[in-house]
PDB file of C-alpha atoms in Angstrom:
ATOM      1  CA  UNK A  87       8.208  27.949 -12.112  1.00 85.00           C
ATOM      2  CA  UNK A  88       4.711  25.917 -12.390  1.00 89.00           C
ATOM      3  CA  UNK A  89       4.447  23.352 -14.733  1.00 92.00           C
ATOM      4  CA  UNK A  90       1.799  24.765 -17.317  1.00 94.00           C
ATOM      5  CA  UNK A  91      -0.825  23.071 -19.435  1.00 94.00           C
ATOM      6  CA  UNK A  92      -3.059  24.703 -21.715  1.00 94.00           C
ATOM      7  CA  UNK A  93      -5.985  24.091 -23.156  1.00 94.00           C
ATOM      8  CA  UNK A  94      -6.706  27.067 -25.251  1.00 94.00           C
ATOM      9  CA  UNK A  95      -5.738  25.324 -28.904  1.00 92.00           C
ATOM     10  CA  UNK A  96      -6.811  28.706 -30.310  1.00 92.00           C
ATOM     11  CA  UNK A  97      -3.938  30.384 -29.277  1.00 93.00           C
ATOM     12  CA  UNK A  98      -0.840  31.518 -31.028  1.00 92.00           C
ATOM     13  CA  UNK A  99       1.700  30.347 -28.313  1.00 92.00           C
ATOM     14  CA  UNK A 100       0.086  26.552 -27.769  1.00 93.00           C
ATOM     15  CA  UNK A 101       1.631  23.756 -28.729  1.00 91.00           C
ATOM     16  CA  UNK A 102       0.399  20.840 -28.326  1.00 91.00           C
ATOM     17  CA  UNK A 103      -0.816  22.027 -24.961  1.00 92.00           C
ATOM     18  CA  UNK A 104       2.511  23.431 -23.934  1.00 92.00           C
ATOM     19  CA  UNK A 105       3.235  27.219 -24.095  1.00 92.00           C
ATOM     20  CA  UNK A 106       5.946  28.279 -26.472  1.00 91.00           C
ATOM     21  CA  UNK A 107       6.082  31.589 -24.910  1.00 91.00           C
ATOM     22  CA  UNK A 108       8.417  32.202 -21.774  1.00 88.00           C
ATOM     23  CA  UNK A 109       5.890  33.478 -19.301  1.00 93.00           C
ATOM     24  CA  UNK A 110       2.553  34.456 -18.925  1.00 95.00           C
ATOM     25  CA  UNK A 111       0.421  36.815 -17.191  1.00 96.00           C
ATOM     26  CA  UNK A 112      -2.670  35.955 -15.556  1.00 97.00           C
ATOM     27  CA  UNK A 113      -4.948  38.570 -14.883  1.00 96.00           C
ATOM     28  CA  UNK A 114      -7.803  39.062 -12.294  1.00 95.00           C
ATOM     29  CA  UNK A 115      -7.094  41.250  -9.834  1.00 95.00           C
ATOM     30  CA  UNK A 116     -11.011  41.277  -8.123  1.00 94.00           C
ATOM     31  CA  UNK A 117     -11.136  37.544  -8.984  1.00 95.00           C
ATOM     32  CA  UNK A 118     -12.557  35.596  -6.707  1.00 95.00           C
ATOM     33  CA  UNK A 119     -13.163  32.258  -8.569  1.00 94.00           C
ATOM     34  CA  UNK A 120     -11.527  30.429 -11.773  1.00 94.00           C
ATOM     35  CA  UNK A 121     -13.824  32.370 -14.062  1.00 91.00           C
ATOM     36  CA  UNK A 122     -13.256  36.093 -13.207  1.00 94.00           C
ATOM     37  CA  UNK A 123      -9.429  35.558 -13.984  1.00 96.00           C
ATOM     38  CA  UNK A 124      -7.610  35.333 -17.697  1.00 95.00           C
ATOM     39  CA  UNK A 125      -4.567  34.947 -19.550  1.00 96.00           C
ATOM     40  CA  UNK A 126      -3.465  38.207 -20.430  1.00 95.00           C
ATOM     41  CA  UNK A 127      -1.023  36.725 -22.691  1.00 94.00           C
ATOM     42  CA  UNK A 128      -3.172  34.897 -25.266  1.00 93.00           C
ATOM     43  CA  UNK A 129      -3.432  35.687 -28.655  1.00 91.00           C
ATOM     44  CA  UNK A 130      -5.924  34.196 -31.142  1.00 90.00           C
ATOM     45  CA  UNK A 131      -3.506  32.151 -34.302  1.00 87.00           C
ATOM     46  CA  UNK A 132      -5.640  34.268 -36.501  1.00 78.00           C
ATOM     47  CA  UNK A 133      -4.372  37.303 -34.804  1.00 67.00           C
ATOM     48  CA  UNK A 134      -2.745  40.585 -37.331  1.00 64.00           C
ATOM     49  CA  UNK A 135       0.653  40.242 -35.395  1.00 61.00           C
ATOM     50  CA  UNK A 136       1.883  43.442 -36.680  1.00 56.00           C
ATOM     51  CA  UNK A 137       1.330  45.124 -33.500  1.00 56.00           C
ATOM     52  CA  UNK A 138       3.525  42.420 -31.877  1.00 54.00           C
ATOM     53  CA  UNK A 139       6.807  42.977 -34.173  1.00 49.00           C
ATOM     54  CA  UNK A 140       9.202  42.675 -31.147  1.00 49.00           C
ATOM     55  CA  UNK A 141       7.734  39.403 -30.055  1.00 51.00           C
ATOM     56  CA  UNK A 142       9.302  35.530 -30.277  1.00 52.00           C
ATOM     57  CA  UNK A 143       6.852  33.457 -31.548  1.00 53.00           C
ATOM     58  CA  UNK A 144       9.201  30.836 -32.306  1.00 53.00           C
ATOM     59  CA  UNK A 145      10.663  29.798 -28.477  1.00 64.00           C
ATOM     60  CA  UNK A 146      10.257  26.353 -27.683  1.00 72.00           C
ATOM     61  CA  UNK A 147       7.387  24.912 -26.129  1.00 73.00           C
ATOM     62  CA  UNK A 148       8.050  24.138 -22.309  1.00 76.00           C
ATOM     63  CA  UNK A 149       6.680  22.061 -19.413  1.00 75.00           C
ATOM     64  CA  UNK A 150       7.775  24.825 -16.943  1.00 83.00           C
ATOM     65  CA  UNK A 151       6.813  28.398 -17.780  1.00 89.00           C
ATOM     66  CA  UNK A 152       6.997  31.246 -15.404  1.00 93.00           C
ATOM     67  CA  UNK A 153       3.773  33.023 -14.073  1.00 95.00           C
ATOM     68  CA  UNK A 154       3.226  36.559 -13.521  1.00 97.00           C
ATOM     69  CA  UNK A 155       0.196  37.062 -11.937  1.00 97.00           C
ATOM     70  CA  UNK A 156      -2.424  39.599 -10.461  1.00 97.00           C
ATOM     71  CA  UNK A 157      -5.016  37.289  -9.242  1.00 96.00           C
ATOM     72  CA  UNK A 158      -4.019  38.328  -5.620  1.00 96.00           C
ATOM     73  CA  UNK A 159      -6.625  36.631  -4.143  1.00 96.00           C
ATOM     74  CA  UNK A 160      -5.603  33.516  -5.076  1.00 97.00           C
ATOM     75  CA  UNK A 161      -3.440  31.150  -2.118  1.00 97.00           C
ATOM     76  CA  UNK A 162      -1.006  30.487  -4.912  1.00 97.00           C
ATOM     77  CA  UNK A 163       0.092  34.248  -5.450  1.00 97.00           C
ATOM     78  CA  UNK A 164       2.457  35.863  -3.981  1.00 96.00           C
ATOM     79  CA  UNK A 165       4.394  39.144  -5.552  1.00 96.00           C
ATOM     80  CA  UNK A 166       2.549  38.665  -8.574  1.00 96.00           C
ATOM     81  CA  UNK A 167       4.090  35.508  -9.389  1.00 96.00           C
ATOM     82  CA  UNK A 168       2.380  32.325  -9.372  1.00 96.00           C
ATOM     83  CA  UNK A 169       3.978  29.648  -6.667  1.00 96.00           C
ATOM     84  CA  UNK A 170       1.271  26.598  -7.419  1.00 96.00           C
ATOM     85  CA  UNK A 171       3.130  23.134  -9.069  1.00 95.00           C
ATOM     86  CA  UNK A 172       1.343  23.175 -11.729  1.00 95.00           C
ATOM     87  CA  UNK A 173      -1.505  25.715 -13.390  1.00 95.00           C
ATOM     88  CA  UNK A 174      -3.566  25.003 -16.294  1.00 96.00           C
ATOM     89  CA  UNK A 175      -5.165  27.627 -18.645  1.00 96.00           C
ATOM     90  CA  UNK A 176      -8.383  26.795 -20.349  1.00 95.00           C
ATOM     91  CA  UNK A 177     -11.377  28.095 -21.978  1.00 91.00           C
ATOM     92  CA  UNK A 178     -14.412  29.643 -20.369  1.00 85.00           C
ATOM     93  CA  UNK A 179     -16.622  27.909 -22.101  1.00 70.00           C
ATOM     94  CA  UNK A 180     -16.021  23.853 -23.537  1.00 56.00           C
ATOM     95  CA  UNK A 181     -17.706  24.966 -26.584  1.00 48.00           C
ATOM     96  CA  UNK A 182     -14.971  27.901 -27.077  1.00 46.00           C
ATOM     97  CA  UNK A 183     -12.760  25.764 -29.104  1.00 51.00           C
ATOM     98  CA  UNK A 184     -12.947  27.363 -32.036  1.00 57.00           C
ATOM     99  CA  UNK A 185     -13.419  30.844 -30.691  1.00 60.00           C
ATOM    100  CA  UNK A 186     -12.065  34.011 -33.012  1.00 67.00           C
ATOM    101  CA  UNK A 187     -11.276  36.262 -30.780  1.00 74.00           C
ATOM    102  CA  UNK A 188      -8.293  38.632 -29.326  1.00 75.00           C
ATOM    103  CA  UNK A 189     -10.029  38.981 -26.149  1.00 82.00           C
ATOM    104  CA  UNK A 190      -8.215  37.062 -23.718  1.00 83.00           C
ATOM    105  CA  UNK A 191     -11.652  36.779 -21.463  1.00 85.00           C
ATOM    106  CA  UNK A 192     -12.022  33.203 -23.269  1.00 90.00           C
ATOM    107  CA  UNK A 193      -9.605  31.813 -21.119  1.00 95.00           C
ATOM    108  CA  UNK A 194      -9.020  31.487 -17.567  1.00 95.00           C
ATOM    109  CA  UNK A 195      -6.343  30.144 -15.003  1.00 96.00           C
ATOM    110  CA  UNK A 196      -8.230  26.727 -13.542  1.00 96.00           C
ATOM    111  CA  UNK A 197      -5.574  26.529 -11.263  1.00 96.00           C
ATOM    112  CA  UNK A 198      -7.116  29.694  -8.987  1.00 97.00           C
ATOM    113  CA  UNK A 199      -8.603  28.670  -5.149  1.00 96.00           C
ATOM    114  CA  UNK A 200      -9.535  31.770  -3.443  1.00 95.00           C
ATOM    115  CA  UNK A 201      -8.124  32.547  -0.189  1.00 93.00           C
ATOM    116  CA  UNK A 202     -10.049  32.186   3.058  1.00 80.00           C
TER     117      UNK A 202
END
């Protein structure tokens, strides 16, 4: 599992720039650079979580977290799981801090490198 780090403070699952959720998916299947891919799995704090009854919200916050991923042109994928050390998630834009949205297009996986 990568070690994670994420920089999306708007999201329901960071803590304190650790993800309290137990994986992630990282989408961005055409991707072919850092900005084309996202976190499937983030959700704005603001969020109506009704829609997400069965989830854990409450796990604890972890260095490791394991990556599914469909970035497949990425070097670090590999059976849609992510094999880099470590992988950071942050927003598209610096000024997206603050954000209020569900769409998980804010974010993306600055980890990515395209393969040759």
């Amino acid at each position: 599992m990568p070690k994670l780090k994420c920089q999306v403070n708007q999201c329901i699952h960071n803590s304190e720039g650790l993800c309290s959720k137990n994986y992630i998916d990282v989408d961005g299947p055409n991707s072919n650079s850092k900005k084309d891919t996202s976190c499937k799995s983030y959700l704005y704090k603001g969020s109506d979580l009704s829609n997400y009854e069965f989830s854990k919200f409450d796990e604890t916050p972890s260095l490791q977290t394991e990556v599914y991923c469909d970035a497949i042109k990425c070097v670090y994928e590999k059976g849609q799981r992510c094999y880099a050390d470590k992988i950071e998630i942050a927003n598209v834009q610096s000024n997206s801090q603050n954000t209020q949205t569900t769409d998980s297009g804010v974010t993306h996986c600055k980890t990515f490198e395209p393969r040759d």
